[in-house]
Short mmCIF file of C-alpha atoms in Angstrom, two decimals:
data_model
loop_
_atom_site.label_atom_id
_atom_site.label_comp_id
_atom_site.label_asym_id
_atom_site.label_seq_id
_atom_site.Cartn_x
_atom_site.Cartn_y
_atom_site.Cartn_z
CA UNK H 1 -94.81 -2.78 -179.10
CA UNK H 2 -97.09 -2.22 -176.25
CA UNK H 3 -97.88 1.32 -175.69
CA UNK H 4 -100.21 0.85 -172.65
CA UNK H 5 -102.41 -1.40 -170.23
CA UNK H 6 -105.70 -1.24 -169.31
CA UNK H 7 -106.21 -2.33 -165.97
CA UNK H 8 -109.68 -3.65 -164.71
CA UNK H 9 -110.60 -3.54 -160.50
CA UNK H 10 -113.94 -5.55 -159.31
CA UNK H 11 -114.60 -4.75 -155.80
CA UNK H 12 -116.28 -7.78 -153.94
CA UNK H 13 -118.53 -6.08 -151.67
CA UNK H 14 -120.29 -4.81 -154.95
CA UNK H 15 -118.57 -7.16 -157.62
CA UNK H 16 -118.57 -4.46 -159.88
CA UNK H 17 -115.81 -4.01 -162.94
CA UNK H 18 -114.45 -1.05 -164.80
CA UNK H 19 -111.66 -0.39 -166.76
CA UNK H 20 -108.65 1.63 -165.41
CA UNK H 21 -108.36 3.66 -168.69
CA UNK H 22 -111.50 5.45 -169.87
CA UNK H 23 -112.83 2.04 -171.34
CA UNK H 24 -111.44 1.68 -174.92
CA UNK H 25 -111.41 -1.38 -176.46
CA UNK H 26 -107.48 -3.11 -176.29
CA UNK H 27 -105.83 -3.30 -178.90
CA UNK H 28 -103.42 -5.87 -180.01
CA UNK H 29 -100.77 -5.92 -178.22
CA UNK H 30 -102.24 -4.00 -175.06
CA UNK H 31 -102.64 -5.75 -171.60
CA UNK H 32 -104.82 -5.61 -169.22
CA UNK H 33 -105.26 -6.68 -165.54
CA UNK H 34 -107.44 -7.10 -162.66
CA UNK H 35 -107.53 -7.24 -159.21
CA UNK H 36 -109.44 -9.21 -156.80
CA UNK H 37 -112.21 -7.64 -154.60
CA UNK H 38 -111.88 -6.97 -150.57
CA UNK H 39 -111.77 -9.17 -147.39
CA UNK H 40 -111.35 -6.22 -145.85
CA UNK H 41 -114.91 -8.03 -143.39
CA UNK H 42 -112.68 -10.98 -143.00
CA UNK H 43 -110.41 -11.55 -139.97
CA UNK H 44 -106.93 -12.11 -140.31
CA UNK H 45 -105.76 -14.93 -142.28
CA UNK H 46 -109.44 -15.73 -143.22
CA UNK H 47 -110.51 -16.95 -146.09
CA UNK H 48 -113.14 -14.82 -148.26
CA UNK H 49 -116.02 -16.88 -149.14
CA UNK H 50 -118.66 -18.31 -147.13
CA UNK H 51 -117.41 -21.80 -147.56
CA UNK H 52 -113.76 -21.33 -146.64
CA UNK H 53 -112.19 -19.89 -149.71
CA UNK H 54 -111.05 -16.74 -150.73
CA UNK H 55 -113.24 -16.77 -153.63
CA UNK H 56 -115.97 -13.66 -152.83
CA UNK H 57 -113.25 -10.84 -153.32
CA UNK H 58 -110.87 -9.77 -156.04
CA UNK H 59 -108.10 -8.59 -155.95
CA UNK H 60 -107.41 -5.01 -156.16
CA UNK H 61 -110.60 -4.41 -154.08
CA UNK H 62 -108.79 -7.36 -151.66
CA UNK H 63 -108.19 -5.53 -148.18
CA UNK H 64 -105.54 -5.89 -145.48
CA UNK H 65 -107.42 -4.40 -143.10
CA UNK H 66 -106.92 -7.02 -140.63
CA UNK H 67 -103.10 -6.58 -141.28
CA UNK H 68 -100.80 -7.96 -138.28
CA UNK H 69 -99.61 -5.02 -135.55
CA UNK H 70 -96.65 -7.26 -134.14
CA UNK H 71 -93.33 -5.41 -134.45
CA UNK H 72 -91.40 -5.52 -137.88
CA UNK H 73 -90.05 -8.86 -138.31
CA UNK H 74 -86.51 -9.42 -139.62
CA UNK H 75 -87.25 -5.61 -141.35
CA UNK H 76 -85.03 -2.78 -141.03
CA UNK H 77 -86.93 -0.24 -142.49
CA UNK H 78 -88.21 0.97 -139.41
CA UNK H 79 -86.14 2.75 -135.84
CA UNK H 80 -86.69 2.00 -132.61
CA UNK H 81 -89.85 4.32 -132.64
CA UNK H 82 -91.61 2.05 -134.78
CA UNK H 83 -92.54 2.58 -138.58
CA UNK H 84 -90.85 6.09 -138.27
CA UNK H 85 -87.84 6.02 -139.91
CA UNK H 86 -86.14 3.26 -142.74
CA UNK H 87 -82.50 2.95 -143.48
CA UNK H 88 -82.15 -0.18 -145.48
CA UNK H 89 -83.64 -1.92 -147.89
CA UNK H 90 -83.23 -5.42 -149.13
CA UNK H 91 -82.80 -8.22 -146.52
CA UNK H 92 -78.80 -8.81 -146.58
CA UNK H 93 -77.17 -10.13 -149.26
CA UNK H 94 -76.67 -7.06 -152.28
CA UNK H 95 -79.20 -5.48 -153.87
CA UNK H 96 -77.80 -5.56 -157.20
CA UNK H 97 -76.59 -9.41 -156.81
CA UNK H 98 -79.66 -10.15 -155.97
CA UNK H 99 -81.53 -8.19 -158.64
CA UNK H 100 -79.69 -9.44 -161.42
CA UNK H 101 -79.97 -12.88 -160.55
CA UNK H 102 -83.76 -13.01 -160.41
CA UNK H 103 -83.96 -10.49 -163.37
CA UNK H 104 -81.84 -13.40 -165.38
CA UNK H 105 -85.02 -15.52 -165.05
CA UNK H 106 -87.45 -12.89 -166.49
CA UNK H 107 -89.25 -15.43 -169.43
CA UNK H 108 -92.54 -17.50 -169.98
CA UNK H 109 -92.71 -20.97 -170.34
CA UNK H 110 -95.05 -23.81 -171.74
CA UNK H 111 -98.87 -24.72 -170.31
CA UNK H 112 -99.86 -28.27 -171.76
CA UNK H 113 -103.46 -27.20 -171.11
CA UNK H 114 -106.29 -26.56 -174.16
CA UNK H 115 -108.89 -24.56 -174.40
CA UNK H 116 -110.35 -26.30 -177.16
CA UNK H 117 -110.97 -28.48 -174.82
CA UNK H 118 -111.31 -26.35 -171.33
CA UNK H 119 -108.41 -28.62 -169.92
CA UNK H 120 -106.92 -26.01 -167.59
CA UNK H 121 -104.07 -28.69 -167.16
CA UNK H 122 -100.50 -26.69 -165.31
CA UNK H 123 -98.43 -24.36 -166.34
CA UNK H 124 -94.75 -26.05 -166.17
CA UNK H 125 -93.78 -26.02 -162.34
CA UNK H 126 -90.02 -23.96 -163.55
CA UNK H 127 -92.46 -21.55 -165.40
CA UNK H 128 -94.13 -21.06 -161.86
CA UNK H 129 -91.15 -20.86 -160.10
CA UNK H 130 -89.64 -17.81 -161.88
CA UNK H 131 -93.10 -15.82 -161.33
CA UNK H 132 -92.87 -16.86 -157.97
CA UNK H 133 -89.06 -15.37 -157.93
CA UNK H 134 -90.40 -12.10 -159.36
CA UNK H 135 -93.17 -11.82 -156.70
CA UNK H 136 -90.72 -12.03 -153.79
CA UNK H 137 -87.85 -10.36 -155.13
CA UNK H 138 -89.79 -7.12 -155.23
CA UNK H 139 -91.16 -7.75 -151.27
CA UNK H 140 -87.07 -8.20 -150.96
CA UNK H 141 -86.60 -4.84 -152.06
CA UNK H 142 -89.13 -3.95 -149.95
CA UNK H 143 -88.12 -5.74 -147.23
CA UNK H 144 -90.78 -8.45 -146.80
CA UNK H 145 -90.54 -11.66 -146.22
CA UNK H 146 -91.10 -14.35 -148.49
CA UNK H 147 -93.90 -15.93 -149.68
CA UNK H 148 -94.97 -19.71 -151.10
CA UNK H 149 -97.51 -21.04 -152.73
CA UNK H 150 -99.80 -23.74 -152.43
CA UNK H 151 -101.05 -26.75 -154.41
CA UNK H 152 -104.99 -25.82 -153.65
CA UNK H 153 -104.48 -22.17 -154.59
CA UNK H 154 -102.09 -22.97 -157.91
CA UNK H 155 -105.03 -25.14 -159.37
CA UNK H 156 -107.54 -22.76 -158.54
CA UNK H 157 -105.45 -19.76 -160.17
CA UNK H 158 -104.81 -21.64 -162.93
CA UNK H 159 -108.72 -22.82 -163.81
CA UNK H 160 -108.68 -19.05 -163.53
CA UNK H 161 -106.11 -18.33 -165.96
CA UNK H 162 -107.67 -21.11 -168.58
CA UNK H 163 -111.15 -19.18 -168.36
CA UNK H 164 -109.94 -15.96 -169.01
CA UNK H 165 -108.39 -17.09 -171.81
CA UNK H 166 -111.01 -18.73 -173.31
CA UNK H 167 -113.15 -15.69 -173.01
CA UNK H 168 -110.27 -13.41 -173.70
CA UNK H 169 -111.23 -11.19 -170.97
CA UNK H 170 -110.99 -10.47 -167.58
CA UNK H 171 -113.99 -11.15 -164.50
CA UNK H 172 -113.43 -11.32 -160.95
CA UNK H 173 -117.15 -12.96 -161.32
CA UNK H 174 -117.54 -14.54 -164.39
CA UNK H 175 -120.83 -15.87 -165.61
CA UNK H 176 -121.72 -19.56 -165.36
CA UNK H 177 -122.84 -19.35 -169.14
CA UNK H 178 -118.53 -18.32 -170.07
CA UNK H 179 -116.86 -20.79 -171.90
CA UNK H 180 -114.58 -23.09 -169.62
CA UNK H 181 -116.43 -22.15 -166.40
CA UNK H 182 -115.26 -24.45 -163.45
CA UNK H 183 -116.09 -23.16 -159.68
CA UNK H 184 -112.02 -23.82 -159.28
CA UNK H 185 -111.74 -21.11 -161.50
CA UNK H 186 -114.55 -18.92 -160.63
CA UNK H 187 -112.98 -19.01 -156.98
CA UNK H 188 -109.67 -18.19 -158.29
CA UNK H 189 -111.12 -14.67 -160.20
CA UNK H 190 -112.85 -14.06 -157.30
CA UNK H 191 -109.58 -14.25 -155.38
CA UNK H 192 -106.38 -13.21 -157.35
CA UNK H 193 -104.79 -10.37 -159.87
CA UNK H 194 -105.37 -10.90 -163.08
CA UNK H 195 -103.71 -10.38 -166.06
CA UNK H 196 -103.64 -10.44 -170.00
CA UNK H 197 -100.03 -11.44 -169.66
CA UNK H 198 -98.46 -14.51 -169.06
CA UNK H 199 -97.34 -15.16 -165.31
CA UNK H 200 -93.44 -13.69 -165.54
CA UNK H 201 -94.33 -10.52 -167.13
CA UNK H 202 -97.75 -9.84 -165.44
CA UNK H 203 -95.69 -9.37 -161.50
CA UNK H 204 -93.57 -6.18 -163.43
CA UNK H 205 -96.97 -5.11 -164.24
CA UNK H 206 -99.09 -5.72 -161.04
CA UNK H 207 -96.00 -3.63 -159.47
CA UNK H 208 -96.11 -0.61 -161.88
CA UNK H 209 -99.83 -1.13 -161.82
CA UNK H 210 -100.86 1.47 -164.89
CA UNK H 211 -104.25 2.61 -164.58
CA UNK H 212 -104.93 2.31 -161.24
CA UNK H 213 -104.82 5.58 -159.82
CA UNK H 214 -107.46 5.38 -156.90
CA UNK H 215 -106.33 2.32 -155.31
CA UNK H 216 -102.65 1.16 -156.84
CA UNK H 217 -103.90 -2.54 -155.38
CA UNK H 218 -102.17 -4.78 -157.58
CA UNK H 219 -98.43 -3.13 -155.90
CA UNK H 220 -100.18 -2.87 -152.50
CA UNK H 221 -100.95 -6.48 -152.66
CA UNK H 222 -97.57 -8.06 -153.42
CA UNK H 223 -96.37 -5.63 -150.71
CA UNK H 224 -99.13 -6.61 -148.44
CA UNK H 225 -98.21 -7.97 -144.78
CA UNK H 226 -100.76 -10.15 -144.83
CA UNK H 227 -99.67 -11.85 -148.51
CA UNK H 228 -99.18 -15.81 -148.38
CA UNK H 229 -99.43 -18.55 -149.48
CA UNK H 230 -99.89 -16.96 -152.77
CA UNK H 231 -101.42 -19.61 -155.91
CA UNK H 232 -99.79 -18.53 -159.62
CA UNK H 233 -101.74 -20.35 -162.47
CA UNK H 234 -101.24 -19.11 -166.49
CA UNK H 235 -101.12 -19.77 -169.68
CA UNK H 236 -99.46 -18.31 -173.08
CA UNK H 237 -101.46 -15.53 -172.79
CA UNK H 238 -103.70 -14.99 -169.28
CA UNK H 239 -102.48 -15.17 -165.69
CA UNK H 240 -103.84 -15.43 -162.09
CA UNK H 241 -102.32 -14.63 -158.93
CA UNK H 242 -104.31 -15.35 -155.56
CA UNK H 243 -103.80 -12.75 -153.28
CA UNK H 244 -106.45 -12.89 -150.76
CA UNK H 245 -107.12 -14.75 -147.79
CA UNK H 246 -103.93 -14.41 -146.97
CA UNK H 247 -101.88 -15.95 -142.98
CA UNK H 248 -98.78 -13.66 -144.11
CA UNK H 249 -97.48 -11.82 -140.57
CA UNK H 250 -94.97 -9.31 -141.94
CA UNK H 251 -95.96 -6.94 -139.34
CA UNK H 252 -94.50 -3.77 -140.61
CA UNK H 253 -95.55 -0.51 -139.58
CA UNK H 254 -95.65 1.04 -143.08
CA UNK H 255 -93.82 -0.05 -146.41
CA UNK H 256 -92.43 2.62 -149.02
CA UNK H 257 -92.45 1.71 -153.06
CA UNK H 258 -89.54 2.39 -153.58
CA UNK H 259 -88.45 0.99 -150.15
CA UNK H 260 -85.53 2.81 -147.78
CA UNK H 261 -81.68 2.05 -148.97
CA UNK H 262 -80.86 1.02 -152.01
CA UNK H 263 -83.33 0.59 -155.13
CA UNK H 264 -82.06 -0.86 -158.87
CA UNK H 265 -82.95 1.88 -161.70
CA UNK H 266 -83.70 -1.16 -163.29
CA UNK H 267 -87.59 -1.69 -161.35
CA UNK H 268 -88.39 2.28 -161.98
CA UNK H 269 -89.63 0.66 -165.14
CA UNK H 270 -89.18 -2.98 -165.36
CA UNK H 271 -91.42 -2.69 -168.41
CA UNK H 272 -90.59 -2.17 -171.64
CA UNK H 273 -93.52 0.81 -172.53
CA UNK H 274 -94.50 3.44 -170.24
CA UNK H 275 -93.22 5.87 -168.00
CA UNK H 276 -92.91 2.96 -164.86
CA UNK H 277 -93.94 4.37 -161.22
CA UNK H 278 -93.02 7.55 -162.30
CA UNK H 279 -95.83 8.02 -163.98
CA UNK H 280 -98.10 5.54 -161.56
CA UNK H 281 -96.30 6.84 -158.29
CA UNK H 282 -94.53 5.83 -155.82
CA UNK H 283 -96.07 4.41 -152.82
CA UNK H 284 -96.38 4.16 -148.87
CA UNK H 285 -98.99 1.42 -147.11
CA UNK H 286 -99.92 0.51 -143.92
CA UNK H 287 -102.04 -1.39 -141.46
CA UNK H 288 -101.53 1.06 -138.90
CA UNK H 289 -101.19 4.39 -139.35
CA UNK H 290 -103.82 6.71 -141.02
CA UNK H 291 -102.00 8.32 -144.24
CA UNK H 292 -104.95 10.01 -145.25
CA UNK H 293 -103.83 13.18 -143.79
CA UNK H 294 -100.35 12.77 -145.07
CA UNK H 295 -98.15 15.59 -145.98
CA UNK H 296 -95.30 14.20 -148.46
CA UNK H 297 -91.77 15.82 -148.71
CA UNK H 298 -88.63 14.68 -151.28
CA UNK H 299 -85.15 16.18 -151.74
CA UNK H 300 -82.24 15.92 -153.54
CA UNK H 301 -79.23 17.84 -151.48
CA UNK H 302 -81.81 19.80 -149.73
CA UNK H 303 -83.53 20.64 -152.74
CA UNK H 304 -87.63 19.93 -153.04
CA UNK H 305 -88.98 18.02 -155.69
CA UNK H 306 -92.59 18.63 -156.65
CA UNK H 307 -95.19 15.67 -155.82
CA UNK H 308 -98.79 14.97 -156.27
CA UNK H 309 -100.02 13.14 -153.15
CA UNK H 310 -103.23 11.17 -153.60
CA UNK H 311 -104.52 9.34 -150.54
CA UNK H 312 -106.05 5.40 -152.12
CA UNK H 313 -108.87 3.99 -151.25
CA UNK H 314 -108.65 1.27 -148.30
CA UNK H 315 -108.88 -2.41 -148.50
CA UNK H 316 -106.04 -3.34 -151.37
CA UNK H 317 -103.56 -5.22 -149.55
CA UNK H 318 -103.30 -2.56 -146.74
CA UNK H 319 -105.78 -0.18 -144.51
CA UNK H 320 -103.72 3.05 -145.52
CA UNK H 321 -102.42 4.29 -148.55
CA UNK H 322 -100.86 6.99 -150.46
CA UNK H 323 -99.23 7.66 -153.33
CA UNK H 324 -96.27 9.98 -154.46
CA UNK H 325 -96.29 11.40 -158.43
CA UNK H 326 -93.19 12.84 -159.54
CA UNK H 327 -94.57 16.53 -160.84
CA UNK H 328 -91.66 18.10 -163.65
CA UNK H 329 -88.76 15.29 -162.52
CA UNK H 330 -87.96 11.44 -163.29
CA UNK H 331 -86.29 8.74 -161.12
CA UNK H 332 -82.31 9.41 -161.57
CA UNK H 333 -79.76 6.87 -161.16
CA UNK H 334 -77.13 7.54 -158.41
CA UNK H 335 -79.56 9.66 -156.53
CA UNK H 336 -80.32 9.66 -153.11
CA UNK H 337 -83.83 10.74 -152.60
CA UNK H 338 -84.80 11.84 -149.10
CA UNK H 339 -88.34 11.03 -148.29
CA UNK H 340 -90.19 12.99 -145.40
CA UNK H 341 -94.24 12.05 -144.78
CA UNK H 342 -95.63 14.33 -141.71
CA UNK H 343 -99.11 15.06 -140.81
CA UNK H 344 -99.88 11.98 -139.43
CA UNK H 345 -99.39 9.80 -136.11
CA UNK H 346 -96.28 8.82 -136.93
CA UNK H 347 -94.01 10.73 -138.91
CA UNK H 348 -92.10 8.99 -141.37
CA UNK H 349 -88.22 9.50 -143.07
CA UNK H 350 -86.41 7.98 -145.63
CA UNK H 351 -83.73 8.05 -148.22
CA UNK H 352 -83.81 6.12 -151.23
CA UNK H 353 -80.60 5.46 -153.06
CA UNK H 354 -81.01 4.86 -156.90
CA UNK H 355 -78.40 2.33 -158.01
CA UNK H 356 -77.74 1.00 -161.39
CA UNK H 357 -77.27 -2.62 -161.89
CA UNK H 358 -76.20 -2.95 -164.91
#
């Protein structure tokens, strides 16, 4: 059984790496994962690289900074006086329906590639499909819209996924001297999550995102306004996920992890080790207001319940971040959870209403 992941960040503007867990060795068994760097210099919608790609940052370093200001679109998490107040969460059919449906498609499938033979080949297109599913059934919940993928990106993610496991590590810049090195791939480190998981399992991870206590980038990016078209390449046992670069135009004000309305107990902790984002936090992102400042409030029936605030670094899939640790409590089914965030331009309220699915 897994009992924890390691989690490397390379930030572009330095291409630097370090592991998210006082750099032991993993053990069998153990993950690990890695974001891609920062375009937080890079207008909106622009690729990364000097020659058009997204390929210069990585991904939990990858910034949102340019992040759309338009008014939420087709989002009711925020009132009239925007990014202030949510009520909903989920974009209208149920949030349970919906959850268990996707959650039905939570498994791996087959990559006809070799790395014998540094043929990066494709993971099978149903196998990219259900990561796909996972990726925007969590900005569902959040109340994103969703996002596609593209043919370029895939390939690119996938000559990724083929090099890190042929090196059976992680590198948002790997070395032309690494085994299977391609510039497809090298663009694709440069530009995506990565994980030592297959594609299914690593989106539960990049959204509990262990290890990452600074920055949280791998959640901030699926939840990023600016995500799309994404590029999902893997194979039995590495996965990349592009993430930068992105023409997404969500345009919300801020977006809560977990989100306004109702949230299934099932994603506290999708996985099946840890303590889920009760131990990493929840979260709050966005383009436009400063959180750094931010005062953080939850109740129960009018009761408080003890957080530690930490304000993340910018430039992971949104300008502003914070997150929320639960201090002495857990994440309780059939809860409501009342959410107030002052201190800043814009104050923000919410309730979130802990459901179980099962």
């Amino acid at each position: 059984m897994w009992t924890r992941a390691s989690i490397l960040l390379a930030f572009a503007p330095i291409l630097a790496c370090y592991h998210g867990i006082d750099d032991p060795p993993i053990a069998d068994g153990e993950t690990s994962l890695e974001d891609a760097g920062s375009d937080a210099d890079d207008s909106p919608g622009e690729d990364s690289s000097a020659d058009g790609s997204d390929s210069s940052a990585t991904n939990d370093d990858g910034s949102s900074t340019t992040g759309p200001d338009t008014d939420d679109e087709g989002s009711s998490s925020s009132s009239a006086d925007e990014g202030t107040s949510g009520t909903t969460g989920g974009q209208g059919s149920s949030v349970c329906e919906r959850w268990n449906a996707d959650r039905a498609q939570v498994y791996e499938g087959s990559w006809d590639g070799s790395v014998d033979s540094c043929d990066p080949a494709d993971m099978a297109a149903d196998w990219r499909e259900r990561a796909l599913l996972q990726v925007n059934l969590y900005r569902f919940l959040a109340d994103l819209p969703e996002v596609t993928t593209s043919s370029e990106r895939d390939a690119k993610a996938q000559a990724c996924a083929l090099m890190m496991s042929a090196n059976n590590s992680l590198n948002h810049s790997p070395p032309e001297d690494w085994t299977c090195w391609s510039e497809d791939g090298s663009q694709g480190a440069g530009s995506a999550n990565l994980a030592s998981t297959p594609a299914v399992t690593a989106v539960d991870l990049y959204m509990v995102d262990p290890g990452n206590p600074t920055t949280m980038g791998h959640r901030r990016w699926i939840l990023s306004n600016s995500l799309g078209p994404t590029g999902i390449g893997s194979t039995d046992e590495y996965s990349c996920m592009w993430t930068l670069g992105g023409s997404g135009d969500a345009g919300k004000a801020w977006t809560a992890y977990p989100p306004p309305g109702e949230f299934p107990f099932g994603a506290v902790n999708p996985l099946w080790w840890g303590g889920g984002i009760d131990e990493t936090g929840w979260t709050v992102q966005s383009d436009d207001i400063d959180l750094g400042a931010a005062e953080v409030s939850i109740t129960v029936d009018g009761e408080a319940r003890a957080v530690s605030v930490t304000s993340l670094a910018s430039g992971y899939g949104s300008t502003s971040a914070i997150t929320m640790i639960p201090d002495g409590w857990t994440t309780q089914s059939g809860t409501t959870y009342h959410v107030e965030i002052t201190g800043i331009s814009e104050a923000i309220s919410y309730d979130v209403e802990v459901i179980d699915c099962d």
